PDB file of C-alpha atoms in Angstrom:
ATOM      1  CA  GLU A   1     118.417  99.758 104.690  1.00 49.00           C
ATOM      2  CA  CYS A   2     115.938  98.954 102.023  1.00 52.00           C
ATOM      3  CA  SER A   3     116.973 100.954  99.826  1.00 59.00           C
ATOM      4  CA  LYS A   4     120.116  99.156  99.576  1.00 54.00           C
ATOM      5  CA  PHE A   5     118.420  96.113  98.614  1.00 52.00           C
ATOM      6  CA  LEU A   6     116.340  97.285  96.253  1.00 56.00           C
ATOM      7  CA  ASP A   7     119.844 100.048  95.142  1.00 62.00           C
ATOM      8  CA  GLU A   8     122.125  96.639  94.913  1.00 61.00           C
ATOM      9  CA  LYS A   9     119.988  93.731  94.987  1.00 64.00           C
ATOM     10  CA  ASP A  10     121.990  93.019  98.527  1.00 65.00           C
ATOM     11  CA  GLU A  11     120.304  90.271  99.965  1.00 70.00           C
ATOM     12  CA  ARG A  12     121.519  90.776 103.552  1.00 74.00           C
ATOM     13  CA  ALA A  13     120.282  94.287 103.228  1.00 72.00           C
ATOM     14  CA  LEU A  14     116.724  92.381 102.739  1.00 68.00           C
ATOM     15  CA  ALA A  15     117.702  90.042 105.702  1.00 77.00           C
ATOM     16  CA  GLN A  16     118.410  93.072 108.285  1.00 77.00           C
ATOM     17  CA  ALA A  17     115.233  95.306 106.860  1.00 73.00           C
ATOM     18  CA  GLN A  18     112.986  91.779 107.558  1.00 73.00           C
ATOM     19  CA  ARG A  19     114.506  91.893 111.044  1.00 81.00           C
ATOM     20  CA  THR A  20     114.501  95.232 111.720  1.00 80.00           C
ATOM     21  CA  LEU A  21     110.322  95.270 110.673  1.00 74.00           C
ATOM     22  CA  GLY A  22     109.736  92.232 112.955  1.00 75.00           C
ATOM     23  CA  SER A  23     111.142  93.763 115.486  1.00 80.00           C
ATOM     24  CA  PHE A  24     109.138  97.128 114.901  1.00 73.00           C
ATOM     25  CA  MET A  25     105.955  94.768 114.792  1.00 70.00           C
ATOM     26  CA  ASP A  26     106.598  93.213 118.029  1.00 72.00           C
ATOM     27  CA  LEU A  27     107.468  96.314 119.791  1.00 75.00           C
ATOM     28  CA  TYR A  28     104.455  97.737 118.120  1.00 69.00           C
ATOM     29  CA  GLU A  29     102.066  95.293 119.388  1.00 67.00           C
ATOM     30  CA  GLN A  30     103.548  95.630 123.122  1.00 68.00           C
ATOM     31  CA  ALA A  31     103.229  99.391 123.163  1.00 69.00           C
ATOM     32  CA  ARG A  32      99.371  98.584 122.068  1.00 61.00           C
ATOM     33  CA  GLU A  33      98.896  96.124 125.053  1.00 63.00           C
ATOM     34  CA  LEU A  34     100.418  99.003 127.644  1.00 63.00           C
ATOM     35  CA  VAL A  35      98.607 101.607 126.637  1.00 62.00           C
ATOM     36  CA  GLY A  36      95.310  99.481 126.150  1.00 59.00           C
ATOM     37  CA  LEU A  37      94.557  99.493 122.228  1.00 58.00           C
ATOM     38  CA  ASP A  38      92.995  96.081 121.912  1.00 54.00           C
ATOM     39  CA  ALA A  39      90.722  96.542 118.764  1.00 56.00           C
ATOM     40  CA  PRO A  40      91.773  94.189 115.907  1.00 54.00           C
ATOM     41  CA  PHE A  41      94.887  95.053 114.194  1.00 64.00           C
ATOM     42  CA  GLU A  42      93.000  94.401 110.350  1.00 74.00           C
ATOM     43  CA  LEU A  43      88.776  95.224 110.824  1.00 75.00           C
ATOM     44  CA  GLU A  44      88.454  94.960 107.087  1.00 81.00           C
ATOM     45  CA  ARG A  45      89.459  91.138 107.079  1.00 83.00           C
ATOM     46  CA  VAL A  46      88.321  90.781 110.487  1.00 85.00           C
ATOM     47  CA  GLY A  47      84.944  91.563 109.186  1.00 86.00           C
ATOM     48  CA  GLN A  48      85.295  89.768 106.096  1.00 89.00           C
ATOM     49  CA  GLN A  49      86.384  86.255 107.958  1.00 89.00           C
ATOM     50  CA  SER A  50      83.608  86.719 110.918  1.00 91.00           C
ATOM     51  CA  ARG A  51      80.594  87.227 108.370  1.00 93.00           C
ATOM     52  CA  ARG A  52      81.878  84.142 106.906  1.00 93.00           C
ATOM     53  CA  TYR A  53      81.761  82.061 110.212  1.00 94.00           C
ATOM     54  CA  ALA A  54      78.525  83.647 110.977  1.00 95.00           C
ATOM     55  CA  LYS A  55      77.247  82.321 107.888  1.00 95.00           C
ATOM     56  CA  ALA A  56      78.798  78.825 107.998  1.00 95.00           C
ATOM     57  CA  ALA A  57      77.674  78.445 111.965  1.00 94.00           C
ATOM     58  CA  ALA A  58      73.860  80.227 111.342  1.00 94.00           C
ATOM     59  CA  ALA A  59      73.503  77.581 108.465  1.00 95.00           C
ATOM     60  CA  LEU A  60      74.512  74.785 110.654  1.00 94.00           C
ATOM     61  CA  ARG A  61      72.874  75.417 113.628  1.00 93.00           C
ATOM     62  CA  THR A  62      69.795  75.626 110.954  1.00 95.00           C
ATOM     63  CA  LEU A  63      70.591  72.877 109.740  1.00 95.00           C
ATOM     64  CA  VAL A  64      70.983  70.275 112.658  1.00 94.00           C
ATOM     65  CA  GLU A  65      67.756  72.113 114.154  1.00 92.00           C
ATOM     66  CA  SER A  66      65.867  70.985 111.037  1.00 93.00           C
ATOM     67  CA  LYS A  67      66.163  67.166 112.179  1.00 92.00           C
ATOM     68  CA  ASP A  68      66.991  66.088 109.355  1.00 93.00           C
ATOM     69  CA  ALA A  69      69.760  63.262 109.222  1.00 92.00           C
ATOM     70  CA  GLY A  70      69.954  62.679 105.625  1.00 94.00           C
ATOM     71  CA  ARG A  71      70.109  66.284 104.538  1.00 94.00           C
ATOM     72  CA  TRP A  72      72.705  66.495 107.528  1.00 94.00           C
ATOM     73  CA  SER A  73      74.710  63.657 105.914  1.00 93.00           C
ATOM     74  CA  ARG A  74      74.804  65.387 103.018  1.00 95.00           C
ATOM     75  CA  GLU A  75      75.284  69.201 103.183  1.00 95.00           C
ATOM     76  CA  GLY A  76      76.673  68.817 106.815  1.00 94.00           C
ATOM     77  CA  PRO A  77      80.282  68.306 106.244  1.00 95.00           C
ATOM     78  CA  ALA A  78      80.607  71.315 104.107  1.00 95.00           C
ATOM     79  CA  LEU A  79      78.954  73.487 106.679  1.00 94.00           C
ATOM     80  CA  VAL A  80      81.379  72.166 108.898  1.00 94.00           C
ATOM     81  CA  ALA A  81      84.600  72.797 107.260  1.00 94.00           C
ATOM     82  CA  ALA A  82      83.398  76.307 106.253  1.00 94.00           C
ATOM     83  CA  ALA A  83      82.860  76.963 110.226  1.00 94.00           C
ATOM     84  CA  LYS A  84      86.503  75.753 111.008  1.00 93.00           C
ATOM     85  CA  GLU A  85      87.933  77.156 107.956  1.00 92.00           C
ATOM     86  CA  SER A  86      87.249  80.196 109.247  1.00 91.00           C
ATOM     87  CA  VAL A  87      87.495  80.497 112.633  1.00 90.00           C
ATOM     88  CA  LEU A  88      91.096  79.279 112.262  1.00 88.00           C
ATOM     89  CA  GLN A  89      91.484  82.280 109.318  1.00 87.00           C
ATOM     90  CA  LEU A  90      90.733  84.414 112.355  1.00 86.00           C
ATOM     91  CA  ALA A  91      93.347  82.935 114.817  1.00 83.00           C
ATOM     92  CA  SER A  92      96.019  82.365 112.355  1.00 71.00           C
ATOM     93  CA  GLN A  93      96.684  85.399 110.277  1.00 57.00           C
ATOM     94  CA  LYS A  94      97.743  87.550 113.329  1.00 69.00           C
ATOM     95  CA  LEU A  95      94.312  89.463 112.775  1.00 73.00           C
ATOM     96  CA  VAL A  96      93.717  90.286 116.354  1.00 74.00           C
ATOM     97  CA  PRO A  97      96.131  91.523 119.435  1.00 70.00           C
ATOM     98  CA  ARG A  98      97.152  88.773 121.870  1.00 68.00           C
ATOM     99  CA  ARG A  99      94.222  89.649 124.489  1.00 67.00           C
ATOM    100  CA  GLY A 100      92.140  89.664 121.712  1.00 75.00           C
ATOM    101  CA  TYR A 101      93.122  85.837 120.537  1.00 79.00           C
ATOM    102  CA  SER A 102      91.698  84.634 124.144  1.00 84.00           C
ATOM    103  CA  HIS A 103      88.281  85.540 122.266  1.00 87.00           C
ATOM    104  CA  VAL A 104      89.076  83.602 119.243  1.00 89.00           C
ATOM    105  CA  VAL A 105      90.092  80.519 121.343  1.00 90.00           C
ATOM    106  CA  ARG A 106      86.467  80.663 123.190  1.00 92.00           C
ATOM    107  CA  VAL A 107      85.113  80.311 119.520  1.00 93.00           C
ATOM    108  CA  ALA A 108      86.985  77.963 118.436  1.00 93.00           C
ATOM    109  CA  ASP A 109      86.964  75.519 121.934  1.00 93.00           C
ATOM    110  CA  SER A 110      83.042  75.962 121.761  1.00 94.00           C
ATOM    111  CA  LEU A 111      82.558  75.099 118.195  1.00 94.00           C
ATOM    112  CA  ALA A 112      84.900  72.259 118.989  1.00 93.00           C
ATOM    113  CA  ARG A 113      82.686  70.945 121.659  1.00 93.00           C
ATOM    114  CA  LEU A 114      79.926  71.599 119.675  1.00 94.00           C
ATOM    115  CA  LEU A 115      80.362  70.074 116.316  1.00 93.00           C
ATOM    116  CA  PRO A 116      80.402  66.125 117.703  1.00 93.00           C
ATOM    117  CA  LEU A 117      77.141  66.670 119.108  1.00 94.00           C
ATOM    118  CA  ALA A 118      75.463  68.243 115.559  1.00 93.00           C
ATOM    119  CA  GLU A 119      75.426  64.750 113.928  1.00 91.00           C
ATOM    120  CA  ASP A 120      73.094  63.393 116.641  1.00 93.00           C
ATOM    121  CA  ALA A 121      71.360  66.369 116.842  1.00 94.00           C
ATOM    122  CA  ALA A 122      70.057  66.371 113.545  1.00 93.00           C
ATOM    123  CA  ALA A 123      68.843  62.815 113.737  1.00 92.00           C
ATOM    124  CA  GLY A 124      66.829  64.306 116.958  1.00 92.00           C
ATOM    125  CA  ARG A 125      69.341  62.778 119.671  1.00 93.00           C
ATOM    126  CA  GLY A 126      70.973  64.414 122.434  1.00 94.00           C
ATOM    127  CA  LEU A 127      68.998  67.686 121.769  1.00 93.00           C
ATOM    128  CA  ASP A 128      69.421  69.123 125.237  1.00 94.00           C
ATOM    129  CA  ALA A 129      73.318  68.648 125.050  1.00 95.00           C
ATOM    130  CA  TRP A 130      73.403  70.202 121.421  1.00 94.00           C
ATOM    131  CA  LYS A 131      71.143  73.549 122.952  1.00 94.00           C
ATOM    132  CA  LYS A 132      73.169  73.597 125.978  1.00 96.00           C
ATOM    133  CA  THR A 133      76.543  73.843 123.865  1.00 96.00           C
ATOM    134  CA  ALA A 134      75.190  75.903 121.401  1.00 96.00           C
ATOM    135  CA  ASP A 135      74.469  78.212 123.743  1.00 96.00           C
ATOM    136  CA  GLU A 136      78.089  78.694 125.235  1.00 96.00           C
ATOM    137  CA  HIS A 137      78.816  78.463 121.656  1.00 96.00           C
ATOM    138  CA  ASP A 138      76.460  81.869 120.775  1.00 96.00           C
ATOM    139  CA  ALA A 139      78.318  83.463 124.144  1.00 96.00           C
ATOM    140  CA  ALA A 140      81.401  83.402 123.083  1.00 95.00           C
ATOM    141  CA  TRP A 141      80.528  84.320 119.807  1.00 95.00           C
ATOM    142  CA  LYS A 142      79.090  87.275 120.604  1.00 94.00           C
ATOM    143  CA  ALA A 143      81.928  88.173 123.111  1.00 92.00           C
ATOM    144  CA  PHE A 144      83.979  88.079 119.917  1.00 90.00           C
ATOM    145  CA  VAL A 145      81.862  90.083 118.046  1.00 90.00           C
ATOM    146  CA  ASP A 146      81.743  92.780 120.848  1.00 88.00           C
ATOM    147  CA  TYR A 147      85.215  93.021 121.185  1.00 83.00           C
ATOM    148  CA  ALA A 148      86.276  93.134 117.291  1.00 82.00           C
ATOM    149  CA  GLN A 149      83.288  95.819 116.677  1.00 81.00           C
ATOM    150  CA  VAL A 150      82.664  93.772 113.501  1.00 80.00           C
ATOM    151  CA  LYS A 151      79.482  94.312 111.431  1.00 83.00           C
ATOM    152  CA  LEU A 152      77.542  91.251 110.315  1.00 82.00           C
ATOM    153  CA  GLU A 153      75.509  92.434 108.371  1.00 78.00           C
ATOM    154  CA  GLN A 154      76.876  93.793 104.754  1.00 59.00           C
TER     155      GLN A 154
END
């Protein structure tokens, strides 16, 4: 089917080849789940995004726990954006199979619960709630890293 498009520039052949490939990928994912292959599809890209997220989340935590509200107002928004961007990339690029996706969702959910507490915690308020939610986030992140088998240090 692809050769017909390449040789004759037949758009219908290209559309058919794309449908065939899409069907193959759906069956491939189902087969992986049936036999229990649950590793990420693209380990290198998962590793890259995971390292970006880990870096942003660690910097965010360090900044909040410094209890420097002025620094938070200057640096916090960029760190929040970096953390959100990285976790969204993990979720949006179909880098993990469906069963692994639940780990990404737990990380994103825990981040969403953590961020509203950050500004107050950076100002020295609500530290107990921050700490509890940060620990829950760390547990969700560890579960994802263990699942994905990524190396965060490089």
